[in-house]
Amino acid sequence: AQPQAQTTAVSLPAHTNGLGDVLFPDRFTVDPGIETQPLTVRQKFGGYAREQLGLSPFLAAGVSGAISQGLDSDPQYGQGWEAYGKRVGAILIEGESVAILREGFFPSILHQDPRFYRKGSGGLVNRAVYAATRTLITRQDSGKRAFNFSSILASGGAAGLTLAYYPDRSQNTTQVFETFASNVGGIAITNVFRE
């Protein structure tokens, strides 16, 4: 009898990106050729938690808050350090809302895989288009391709939650839809960088 070839199947990928892994952990990217197993609910939420332990959410919120302060968007916050802190806090809440809904909550309920599977080959434009479309296309836990309800519902849910913590006078239906579009665009851009 011939020995069977062994393949290594991983639940959460061992994807690392060197020093950047300390600052910007990426637990939901799967490199080409890696065989995976479906994630449990615990692994989906655990992967989300590990990704948020890096500095990237805080750095991104800090930069976004500074830009918002400089442009005086949401003027109800005013100016100064207190206003800057409120802006950064609101940005962090929104980002974390999208992340936990997209990587933990909706994938668990809908049995979808929150991981990004890198294409890893082809031209730059081809790979960028592939990565951006993963906002709309994902895998079920079974491995079958499916519409990415988790990503879309997470973007919408987080946009709706902004009504609870942004200044009342700065929120209306149009701005909620703009936030939804911004969330979807942010996921697409993140995927392009992952690719």
Tab-separated table of C-alpha atoms in Angstrom:
chain	number	residue	atom	x	y	z
A	1	ALA	CA	0.000	0.000	0.000
A	2	GLN	CA	1.293	3.436	-0.897
A	3	PRO	CA	1.463	6.067	1.818
A	4	GLN	CA	-1.198	8.721	1.388
A	5	ALA	CA	-0.073	12.268	0.732
A	6	GLN	CA	-0.787	14.462	3.698
A	7	THR	CA	-2.239	17.917	3.316
A	8	THR	CA	-2.337	20.485	6.018
A	9	ALA	CA	-5.740	22.041	6.513
A	10	VAL	CA	-5.965	25.117	8.672
A	11	SER	CA	-9.011	26.659	10.303
A	12	LEU	CA	-7.502	30.070	10.836
A	13	PRO	CA	-4.681	30.819	8.428
A	14	ALA	CA	-1.175	31.261	9.725
A	15	HIS	CA	-0.862	34.330	7.508
A	16	THR	CA	1.823	36.657	8.755
A	17	ASN	CA	3.236	39.810	7.287
A	18	GLY	CA	6.430	40.254	9.326
A	19	LEU	CA	6.755	43.262	11.617
A	20	GLY	CA	3.467	44.520	10.260
A	21	ASP	CA	1.780	41.509	11.855
A	22	VAL	CA	2.404	43.095	15.249
A	23	LEU	CA	0.911	46.427	14.211
A	24	PHE	CA	-1.628	45.219	11.666
A	25	PRO	CA	-2.578	41.600	12.413
A	26	ASP	CA	-4.404	39.898	9.561
A	27	ARG	CA	-6.035	36.663	10.681
A	28	PHE	CA	-8.651	36.475	7.961
A	29	THR	CA	-6.461	36.313	4.841
A	30	VAL	CA	-5.786	32.937	3.263
A	31	ASP	CA	-2.836	32.613	0.895
A	32	PRO	CA	-3.262	30.686	-2.382
A	33	GLY	CA	-2.889	26.919	-2.116
A	34	ILE	CA	-3.824	26.702	1.564
A	35	GLU	CA	-6.562	24.176	2.250
A	36	THR	CA	-8.981	25.358	4.914
A	37	GLN	CA	-11.659	23.908	7.127
A	38	PRO	CA	-14.902	25.701	8.013
A	39	LEU	CA	-14.592	28.049	10.963
A	40	THR	CA	-16.630	27.497	14.092
A	41	VAL	CA	-18.591	30.369	15.618
A	42	ARG	CA	-15.902	30.637	18.295
A	43	GLN	CA	-13.148	30.839	15.653
A	44	LYS	CA	-15.010	33.564	13.745
A	45	PHE	CA	-15.362	35.736	16.843
A	46	GLY	CA	-11.867	34.794	18.041
A	47	GLY	CA	-10.337	35.804	14.713
A	48	TYR	CA	-12.152	39.127	14.936
A	49	ALA	CA	-10.797	39.699	18.450
A	50	ARG	CA	-7.214	38.859	17.437
A	51	GLU	CA	-7.371	41.235	14.476
A	52	GLN	CA	-8.493	44.077	16.721
A	53	LEU	CA	-5.531	43.645	19.084
A	54	GLY	CA	-3.217	45.464	16.659
A	55	LEU	CA	-2.747	49.192	16.442
A	56	SER	CA	-4.408	49.565	13.055
A	57	PRO	CA	-7.938	50.393	14.324
A	58	PHE	CA	-6.544	53.100	16.604
A	59	LEU	CA	-4.154	54.527	14.007
A	60	ALA	CA	-6.886	54.619	11.367
A	61	ALA	CA	-9.338	56.273	13.766
A	62	GLY	CA	-6.713	58.804	14.832
A	63	VAL	CA	-5.917	59.802	11.259
A	64	SER	CA	-9.596	59.868	10.247
A	65	GLY	CA	-10.425	61.941	13.317
A	66	ALA	CA	-7.685	64.433	12.451
A	67	ILE	CA	-8.970	64.731	8.870
A	68	SER	CA	-12.550	65.143	10.121
A	69	GLN	CA	-11.381	67.806	12.581
A	70	GLY	CA	-9.385	69.625	9.901
A	71	LEU	CA	-12.324	69.623	7.467
A	72	ASP	CA	-14.734	70.424	10.317
A	73	SER	CA	-17.060	67.675	9.178
A	74	ASP	CA	-19.799	67.138	11.754
A	75	PRO	CA	-19.391	70.725	13.007
A	76	GLN	CA	-21.636	69.878	15.981
A	77	TYR	CA	-18.545	68.376	17.610
A	78	GLY	CA	-16.812	71.720	17.548
A	79	GLN	CA	-13.023	72.077	17.684
A	80	GLY	CA	-10.306	71.318	20.218
A	81	TRP	CA	-9.052	68.160	21.889
A	82	GLU	CA	-12.430	67.173	23.339
A	83	ALA	CA	-14.055	67.388	19.903
A	84	TYR	CA	-11.164	65.415	18.401
A	85	GLY	CA	-11.623	62.717	21.065
A	86	LYS	CA	-15.337	62.476	20.301
A	87	ARG	CA	-14.633	62.155	16.583
A	88	VAL	CA	-12.039	59.419	17.151
A	89	GLY	CA	-14.396	57.592	19.512
A	90	ALA	CA	-17.253	57.660	17.002
A	91	ILE	CA	-14.940	56.454	14.215
A	92	LEU	CA	-13.678	53.593	16.411
A	93	ILE	CA	-17.228	52.539	17.285
A	94	GLU	CA	-18.252	52.548	13.631
A	95	GLY	CA	-15.176	50.585	12.532
A	96	GLU	CA	-15.569	48.020	15.288
A	97	SER	CA	-19.275	47.684	14.526
A	98	VAL	CA	-18.534	46.849	10.897
A	99	ALA	CA	-15.746	44.446	11.881
A	100	ILE	CA	-17.641	42.415	14.481
A	101	LEU	CA	-20.760	42.214	12.314
A	102	ARG	CA	-18.749	41.279	9.181
A	103	GLU	CA	-16.274	38.834	10.756
A	104	GLY	CA	-18.274	37.322	13.608
A	105	PHE	CA	-21.992	37.974	13.878
A	106	PHE	CA	-23.383	37.673	10.343
A	107	PRO	CA	-20.953	34.945	9.166
A	108	SER	CA	-22.007	32.846	12.172
A	109	ILE	CA	-25.725	33.291	11.537
A	110	LEU	CA	-25.531	32.954	7.741
A	111	HIS	CA	-22.849	30.217	7.723
A	112	GLN	CA	-20.514	32.324	5.596
A	113	ASP	CA	-16.728	32.329	5.628
A	114	PRO	CA	-15.357	35.748	6.679
A	115	ARG	CA	-11.877	35.009	5.318
A	116	PHE	CA	-10.392	36.697	2.269
A	117	TYR	CA	-8.888	34.154	-0.142
A	118	ARG	CA	-6.059	35.798	-2.053
A	119	LYS	CA	-5.891	35.122	-5.776
A	120	GLY	CA	-2.119	35.611	-5.753
A	121	SER	CA	-1.560	35.492	-9.514
A	122	GLY	CA	-2.420	37.483	-12.611
A	123	GLY	CA	-2.008	41.110	-13.514
A	124	LEU	CA	-2.401	44.012	-11.129
A	125	VAL	CA	-5.773	45.173	-12.486
A	126	ASN	CA	-7.153	41.623	-12.594
A	127	ARG	CA	-6.163	41.002	-8.982
A	128	ALA	CA	-7.515	44.381	-7.836
A	129	VAL	CA	-10.881	43.705	-9.487
A	130	TYR	CA	-10.978	40.210	-7.957
A	131	ALA	CA	-10.211	41.628	-4.499
A	132	ALA	CA	-12.780	44.427	-4.721
A	133	THR	CA	-15.534	42.063	-5.854
A	134	ARG	CA	-15.003	39.875	-2.763
A	135	THR	CA	-17.108	42.530	-1.027
A	136	LEU	CA	-20.025	41.024	-2.947
A	137	ILE	CA	-18.841	37.438	-3.388
A	138	THR	CA	-17.791	35.099	-0.608
A	139	ARG	CA	-17.865	31.439	0.340
A	140	GLN	CA	-20.362	29.626	2.450
A	141	ASP	CA	-18.926	27.458	5.227
A	142	SER	CA	-19.523	24.567	2.805
A	143	GLY	CA	-17.041	26.157	0.355
A	144	LYS	CA	-19.652	27.128	-2.249
A	145	ARG	CA	-19.587	30.641	-3.689
A	146	ALA	CA	-22.365	32.940	-2.504
A	147	PHE	CA	-23.463	36.550	-2.356
A	148	ASN	CA	-21.643	38.222	0.539
A	149	PHE	CA	-24.657	39.021	2.695
A	150	SER	CA	-22.382	39.223	5.750
A	151	SER	CA	-20.391	42.118	4.314
A	152	ILE	CA	-23.401	44.031	3.002
A	153	LEU	CA	-25.523	43.551	6.126
A	154	ALA	CA	-22.585	44.496	8.353
A	155	SER	CA	-22.042	47.706	6.379
A	156	GLY	CA	-25.731	48.570	6.623
A	157	GLY	CA	-26.044	47.607	10.270
A	158	ALA	CA	-23.038	49.686	11.275
A	159	ALA	CA	-24.372	52.636	9.249
A	160	GLY	CA	-27.702	52.360	11.059
A	161	LEU	CA	-25.972	52.253	14.433
A	162	THR	CA	-24.367	55.627	13.723
A	163	LEU	CA	-27.741	57.184	14.520
A	164	ALA	CA	-27.115	56.264	18.167
A	165	TYR	CA	-23.800	58.048	18.656
A	166	TYR	CA	-23.259	60.756	16.035
A	167	PRO	CA	-24.654	64.209	16.835
A	168	ASP	CA	-28.398	64.319	16.147
A	169	ARG	CA	-28.227	67.259	13.782
A	170	SER	CA	-25.584	65.561	11.642
A	171	GLN	CA	-27.532	62.390	10.904
A	172	ASN	CA	-30.233	61.925	8.323
A	173	THR	CA	-31.182	59.179	5.893
A	174	THR	CA	-28.844	60.484	3.201
A	175	GLN	CA	-25.871	60.436	5.562
A	176	VAL	CA	-26.710	56.908	6.736
A	177	PHE	CA	-26.685	55.751	3.087
A	178	GLU	CA	-23.410	57.612	2.527
A	179	THR	CA	-21.953	55.836	5.580
A	180	PHE	CA	-23.177	52.498	4.206
A	181	ALA	CA	-21.484	53.196	0.846
A	182	SER	CA	-18.328	54.308	2.646
A	183	ASN	CA	-18.304	51.078	4.687
A	184	VAL	CA	-18.684	48.909	1.564
A	185	GLY	CA	-15.963	50.907	-0.194
A	186	GLY	CA	-13.684	50.561	2.828
A	187	ILE	CA	-14.062	46.781	2.790
A	188	ALA	CA	-13.270	46.707	-0.944
A	189	ILE	CA	-10.150	48.847	-0.443
A	190	THR	CA	-9.016	46.653	2.460
A	191	ASN	CA	-9.409	43.585	0.245
A	192	VAL	CA	-7.311	45.191	-2.488
A	193	PHE	CA	-4.526	45.845	0.031
A	194	ARG	CA	-4.803	42.245	1.276
A	195	GLU	CA	-4.415	40.975	-2.273
